[in-house]
mmCIF file of C-alpha atoms and ligand atoms in Angstrom:
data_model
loop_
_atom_site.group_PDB
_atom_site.id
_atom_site.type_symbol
_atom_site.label_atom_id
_atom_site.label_comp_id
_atom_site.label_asym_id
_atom_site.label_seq_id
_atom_site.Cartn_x
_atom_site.Cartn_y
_atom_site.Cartn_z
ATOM 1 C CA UNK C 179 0.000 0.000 0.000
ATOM 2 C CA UNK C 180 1.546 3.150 -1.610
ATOM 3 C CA UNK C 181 -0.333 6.085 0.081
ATOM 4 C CA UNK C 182 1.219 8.590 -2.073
ATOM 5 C CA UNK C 183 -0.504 7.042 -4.594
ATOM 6 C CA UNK C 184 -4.008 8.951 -3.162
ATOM 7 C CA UNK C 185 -2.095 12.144 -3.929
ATOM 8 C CA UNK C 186 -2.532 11.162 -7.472
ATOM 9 C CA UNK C 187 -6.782 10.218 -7.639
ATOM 10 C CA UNK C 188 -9.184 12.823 -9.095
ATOM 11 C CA UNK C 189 -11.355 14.565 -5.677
ATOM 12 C CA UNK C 190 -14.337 12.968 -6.764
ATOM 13 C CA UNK C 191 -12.269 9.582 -6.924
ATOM 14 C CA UNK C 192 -10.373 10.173 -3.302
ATOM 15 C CA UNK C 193 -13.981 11.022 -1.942
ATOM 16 C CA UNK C 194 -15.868 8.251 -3.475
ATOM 17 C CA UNK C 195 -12.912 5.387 -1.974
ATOM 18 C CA UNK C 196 -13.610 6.891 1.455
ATOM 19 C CA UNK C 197 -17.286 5.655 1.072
ATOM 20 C CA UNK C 198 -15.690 2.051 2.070
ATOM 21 C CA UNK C 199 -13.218 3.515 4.729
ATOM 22 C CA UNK C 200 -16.340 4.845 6.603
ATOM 23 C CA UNK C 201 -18.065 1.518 6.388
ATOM 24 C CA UNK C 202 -15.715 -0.844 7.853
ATOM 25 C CA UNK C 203 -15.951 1.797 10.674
ATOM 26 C CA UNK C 204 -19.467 2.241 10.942
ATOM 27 C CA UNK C 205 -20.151 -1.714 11.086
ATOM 28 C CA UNK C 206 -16.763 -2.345 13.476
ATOM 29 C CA UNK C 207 -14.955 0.666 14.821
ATOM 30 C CA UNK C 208 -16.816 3.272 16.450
ATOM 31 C CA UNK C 209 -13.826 4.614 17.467
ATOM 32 C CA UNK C 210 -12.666 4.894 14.260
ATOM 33 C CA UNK C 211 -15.431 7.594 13.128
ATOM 34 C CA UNK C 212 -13.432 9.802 15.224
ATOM 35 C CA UNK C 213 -10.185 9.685 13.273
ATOM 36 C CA UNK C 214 -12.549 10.285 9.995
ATOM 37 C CA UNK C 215 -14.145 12.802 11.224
ATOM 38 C CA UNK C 216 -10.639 14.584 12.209
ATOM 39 C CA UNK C 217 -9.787 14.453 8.951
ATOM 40 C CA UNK C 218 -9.521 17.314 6.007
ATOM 41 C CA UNK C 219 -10.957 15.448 3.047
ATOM 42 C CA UNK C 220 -9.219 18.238 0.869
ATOM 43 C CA UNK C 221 -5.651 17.456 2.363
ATOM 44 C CA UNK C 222 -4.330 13.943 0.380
ATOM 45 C CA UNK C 223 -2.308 13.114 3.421
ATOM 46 C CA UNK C 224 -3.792 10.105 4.843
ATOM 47 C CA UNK C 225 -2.677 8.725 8.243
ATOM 48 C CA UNK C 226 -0.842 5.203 6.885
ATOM 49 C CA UNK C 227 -2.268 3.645 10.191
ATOM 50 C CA UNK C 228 -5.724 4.286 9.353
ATOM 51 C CA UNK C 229 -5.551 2.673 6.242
ATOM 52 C CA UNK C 230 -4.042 -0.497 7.566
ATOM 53 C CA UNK C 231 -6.501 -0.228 10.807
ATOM 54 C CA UNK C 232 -9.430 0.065 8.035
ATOM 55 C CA UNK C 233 -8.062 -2.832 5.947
ATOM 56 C CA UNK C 234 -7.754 -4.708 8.859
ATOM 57 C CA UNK C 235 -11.089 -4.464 9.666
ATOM 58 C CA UNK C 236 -12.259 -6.273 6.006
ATOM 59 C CA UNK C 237 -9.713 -8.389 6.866
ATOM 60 C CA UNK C 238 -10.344 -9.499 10.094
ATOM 61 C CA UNK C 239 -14.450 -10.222 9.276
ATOM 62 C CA UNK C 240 -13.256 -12.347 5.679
ATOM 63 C CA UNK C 241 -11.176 -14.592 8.076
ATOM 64 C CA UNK C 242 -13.679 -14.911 10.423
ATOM 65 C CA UNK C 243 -16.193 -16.261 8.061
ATOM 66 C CA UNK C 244 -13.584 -17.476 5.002
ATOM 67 C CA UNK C 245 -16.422 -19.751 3.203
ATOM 68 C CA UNK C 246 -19.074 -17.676 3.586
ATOM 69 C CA UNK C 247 -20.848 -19.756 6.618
ATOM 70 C CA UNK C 248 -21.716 -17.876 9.499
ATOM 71 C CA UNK C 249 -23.321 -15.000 7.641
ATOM 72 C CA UNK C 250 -20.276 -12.293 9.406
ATOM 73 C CA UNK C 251 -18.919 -11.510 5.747
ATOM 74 C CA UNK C 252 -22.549 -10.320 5.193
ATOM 75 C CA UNK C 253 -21.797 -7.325 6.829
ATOM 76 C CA UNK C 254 -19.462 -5.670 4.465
ATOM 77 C CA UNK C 255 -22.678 -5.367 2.294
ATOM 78 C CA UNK C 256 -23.537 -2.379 4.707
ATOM 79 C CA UNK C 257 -25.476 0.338 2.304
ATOM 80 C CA UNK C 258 -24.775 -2.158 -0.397
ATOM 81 C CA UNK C 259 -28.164 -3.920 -1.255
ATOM 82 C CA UNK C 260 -29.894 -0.454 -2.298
ATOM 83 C CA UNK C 261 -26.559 0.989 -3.102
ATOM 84 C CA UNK C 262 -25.825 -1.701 -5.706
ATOM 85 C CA UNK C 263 -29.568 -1.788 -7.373
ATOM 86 C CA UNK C 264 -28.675 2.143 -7.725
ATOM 87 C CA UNK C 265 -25.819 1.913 -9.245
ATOM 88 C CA UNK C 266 -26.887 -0.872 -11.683
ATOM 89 C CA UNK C 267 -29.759 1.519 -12.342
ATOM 90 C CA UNK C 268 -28.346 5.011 -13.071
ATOM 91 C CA UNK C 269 -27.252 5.422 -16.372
ATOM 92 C CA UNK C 270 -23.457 4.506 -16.323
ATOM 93 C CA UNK C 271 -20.728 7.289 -15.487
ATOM 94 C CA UNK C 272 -23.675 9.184 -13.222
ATOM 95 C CA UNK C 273 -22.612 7.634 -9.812
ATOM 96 C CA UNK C 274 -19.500 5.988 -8.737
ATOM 97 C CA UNK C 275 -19.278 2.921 -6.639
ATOM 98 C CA UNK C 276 -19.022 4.667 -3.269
ATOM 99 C CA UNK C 277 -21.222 7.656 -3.984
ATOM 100 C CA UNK C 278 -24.083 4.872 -4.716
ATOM 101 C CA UNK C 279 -22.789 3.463 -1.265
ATOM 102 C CA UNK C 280 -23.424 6.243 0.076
ATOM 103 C CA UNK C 281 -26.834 6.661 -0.813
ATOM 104 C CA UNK C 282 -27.451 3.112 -0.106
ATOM 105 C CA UNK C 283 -25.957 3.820 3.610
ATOM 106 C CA UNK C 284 -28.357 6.515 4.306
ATOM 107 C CA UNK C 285 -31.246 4.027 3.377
ATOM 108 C CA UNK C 286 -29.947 1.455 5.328
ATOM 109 C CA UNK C 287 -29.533 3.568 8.386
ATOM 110 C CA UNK C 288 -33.463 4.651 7.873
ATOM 111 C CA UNK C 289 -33.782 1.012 8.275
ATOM 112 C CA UNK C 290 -31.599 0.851 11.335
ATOM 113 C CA UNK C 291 -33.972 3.119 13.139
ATOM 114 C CA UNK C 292 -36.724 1.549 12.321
ATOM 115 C CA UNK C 293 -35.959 -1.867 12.963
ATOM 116 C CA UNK C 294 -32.997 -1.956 15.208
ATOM 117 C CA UNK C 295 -33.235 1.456 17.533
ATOM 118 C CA UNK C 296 -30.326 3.436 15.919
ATOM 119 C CA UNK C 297 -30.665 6.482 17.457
ATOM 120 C CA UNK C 298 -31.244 9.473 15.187
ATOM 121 C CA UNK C 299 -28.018 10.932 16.278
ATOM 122 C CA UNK C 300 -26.285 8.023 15.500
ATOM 123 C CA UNK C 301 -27.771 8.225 11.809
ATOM 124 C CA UNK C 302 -27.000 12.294 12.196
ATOM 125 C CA UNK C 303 -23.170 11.497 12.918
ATOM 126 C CA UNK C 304 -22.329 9.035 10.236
ATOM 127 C CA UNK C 305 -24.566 10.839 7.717
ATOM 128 C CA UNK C 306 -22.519 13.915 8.450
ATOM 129 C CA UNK C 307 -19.673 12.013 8.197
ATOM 130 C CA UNK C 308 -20.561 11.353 4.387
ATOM 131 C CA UNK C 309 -21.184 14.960 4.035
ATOM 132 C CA UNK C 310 -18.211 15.740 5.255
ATOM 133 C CA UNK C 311 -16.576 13.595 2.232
ATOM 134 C CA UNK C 312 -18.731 15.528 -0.392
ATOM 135 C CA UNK C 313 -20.479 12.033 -0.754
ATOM 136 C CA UNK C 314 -24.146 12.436 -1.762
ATOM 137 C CA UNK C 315 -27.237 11.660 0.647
ATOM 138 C CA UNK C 316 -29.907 12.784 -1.867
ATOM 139 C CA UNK C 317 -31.067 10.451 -4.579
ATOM 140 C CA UNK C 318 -32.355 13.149 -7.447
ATOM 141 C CA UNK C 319 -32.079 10.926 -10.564
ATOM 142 C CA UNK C 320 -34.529 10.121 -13.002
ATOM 143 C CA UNK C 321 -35.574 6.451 -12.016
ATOM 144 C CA UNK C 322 -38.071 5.117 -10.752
ATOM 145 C CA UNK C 323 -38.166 3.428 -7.658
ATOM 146 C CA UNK C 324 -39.706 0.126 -9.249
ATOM 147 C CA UNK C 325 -36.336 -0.113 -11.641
ATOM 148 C CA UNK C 326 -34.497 0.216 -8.547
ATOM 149 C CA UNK C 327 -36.471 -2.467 -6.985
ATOM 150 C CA UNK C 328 -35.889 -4.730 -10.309
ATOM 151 C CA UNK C 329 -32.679 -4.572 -10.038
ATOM 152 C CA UNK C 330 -32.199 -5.535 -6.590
ATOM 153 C CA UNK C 331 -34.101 -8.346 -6.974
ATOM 154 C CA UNK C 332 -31.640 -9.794 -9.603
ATOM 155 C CA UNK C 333 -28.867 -9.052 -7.194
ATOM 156 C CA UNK C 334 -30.678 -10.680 -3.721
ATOM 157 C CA UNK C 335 -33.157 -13.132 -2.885
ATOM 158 C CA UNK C 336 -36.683 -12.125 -1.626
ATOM 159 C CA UNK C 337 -37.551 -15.714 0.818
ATOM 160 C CA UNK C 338 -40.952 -15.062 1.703
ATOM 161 C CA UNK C 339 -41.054 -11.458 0.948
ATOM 162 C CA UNK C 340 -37.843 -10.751 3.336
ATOM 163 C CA UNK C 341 -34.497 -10.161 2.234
ATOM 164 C CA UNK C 342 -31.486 -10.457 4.418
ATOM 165 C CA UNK C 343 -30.287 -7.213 5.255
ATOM 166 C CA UNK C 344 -27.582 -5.364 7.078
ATOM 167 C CA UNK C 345 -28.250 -3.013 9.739
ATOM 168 C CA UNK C 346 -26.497 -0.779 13.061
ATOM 169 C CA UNK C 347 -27.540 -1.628 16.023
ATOM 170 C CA UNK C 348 -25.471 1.459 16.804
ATOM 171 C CA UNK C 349 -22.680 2.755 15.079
ATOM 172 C CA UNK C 350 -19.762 0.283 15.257
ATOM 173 C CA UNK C 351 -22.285 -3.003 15.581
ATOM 174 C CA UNK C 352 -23.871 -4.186 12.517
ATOM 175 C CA UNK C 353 -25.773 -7.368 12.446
ATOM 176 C CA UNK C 354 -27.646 -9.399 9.571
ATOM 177 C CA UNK C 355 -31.509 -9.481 10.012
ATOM 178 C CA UNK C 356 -33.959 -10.924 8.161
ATOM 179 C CA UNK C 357 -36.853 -8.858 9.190
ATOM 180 C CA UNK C 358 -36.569 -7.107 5.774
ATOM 181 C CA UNK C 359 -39.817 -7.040 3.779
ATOM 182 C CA UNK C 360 -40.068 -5.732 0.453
ATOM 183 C CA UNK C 361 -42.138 -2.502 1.621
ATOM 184 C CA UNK C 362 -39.441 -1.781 3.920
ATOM 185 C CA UNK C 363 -36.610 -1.263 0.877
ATOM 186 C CA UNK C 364 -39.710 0.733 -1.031
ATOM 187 C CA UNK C 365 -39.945 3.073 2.283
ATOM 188 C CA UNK C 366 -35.940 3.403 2.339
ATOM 189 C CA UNK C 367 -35.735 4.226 -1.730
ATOM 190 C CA UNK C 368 -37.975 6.650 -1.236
ATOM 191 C CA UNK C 369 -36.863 8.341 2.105
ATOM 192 C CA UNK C 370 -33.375 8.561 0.207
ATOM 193 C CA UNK C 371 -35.108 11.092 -2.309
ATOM 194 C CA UNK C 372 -36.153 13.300 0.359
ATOM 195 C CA UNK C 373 -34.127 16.206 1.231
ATOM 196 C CA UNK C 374 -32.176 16.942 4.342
HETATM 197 ZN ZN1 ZN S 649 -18.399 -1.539 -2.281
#
């Protein structure tokens, strides 16, 4: 890991990787959030132990569940079941990976409060967190939410109308549930389209 090399990326590029940095703290490392949110996302210099703290993270949770058993590796798809289904949906070149994440993170942490008692300012923190990363919380494209919906589908299994979906218990605990119904990821699409 060459961390001069983030010298080199485009903003939008530097911004958009930092959608995964937040992740692996929001669904491990509280703690963590702090040392983001310390952070000047217009200065390239990088702390080199964050980066191998935050890799360790992805690390640590693929060795824990290496074949895909125990359902633990699930949780790196944090704000990635909407995320994905919007970024297979918008037109290609519109969003980048993370900045879909990011819009998929703000859905899932509607979720969160509804189902698992994340506290508003927990979802106000790591929200602003994104913010802070000029990542974008506001889903103004041109697609319907039924596209959206389509596309998930072909990505994840409805079993019984629920999905399996990741969600905070609070920020630094994510856990798999399976309390997902199909109106719930309707309710989240369209929550992400409303402003904040
Ligand atoms: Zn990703």
């Amino acid at each position: 890991m060459d961390p001069d090399v983030l010298a080199t990326l485009p903003d939008q590029v530097f911004h958009e990787g930092f959608a995964e940095v937040i992740k692996h703290a929001a669904i491990r490392d509280a703690g963590m959030l702090e040392k983001i949110e310390a952070m000047d996302p217009d200065d390239r210099k990088v702390d080199p132990d964050l980066i191998a703290d935050n890799l360790a993270i992805k690390a640590r949770i693929v060795e824990e569940d290496e074949r895909e058993t125990s359902g633990t590796r699930a949780l790196l798809n944090f704000g990635h079941t909407i995320g994905h289904a919007i970024e297979a949906t918008a037109e290609y070149g519109t969003l980048l990976h993370g900045e879909a994440i990011s819009l998929g993170v703000r859905a899932a942490l509607y979720l969160s409060e509804k189902k698992a008692d994340l506290s508003q300012e927990e979802t106000a923190r790591l929200l602003a967190i994104h913010r802070q990363w000029h990542l974008p919380l506001l889903l103004d494209l041109d697609i319907s939410t039924e596209v959206v919906m389509d596309a998930l589908a072909r990505d994840k299994k409805f079993t019984s109308g629920r999905i399996r979906f990741v969600l905070l218990k609070r920020l630094g605990e994510a856990f798999v549930s399976d309390e997902i119904t199909r109106e719930d990821i309707i309710e989240a699409i369209e929550h992400v389209r409303t402003p904040i």
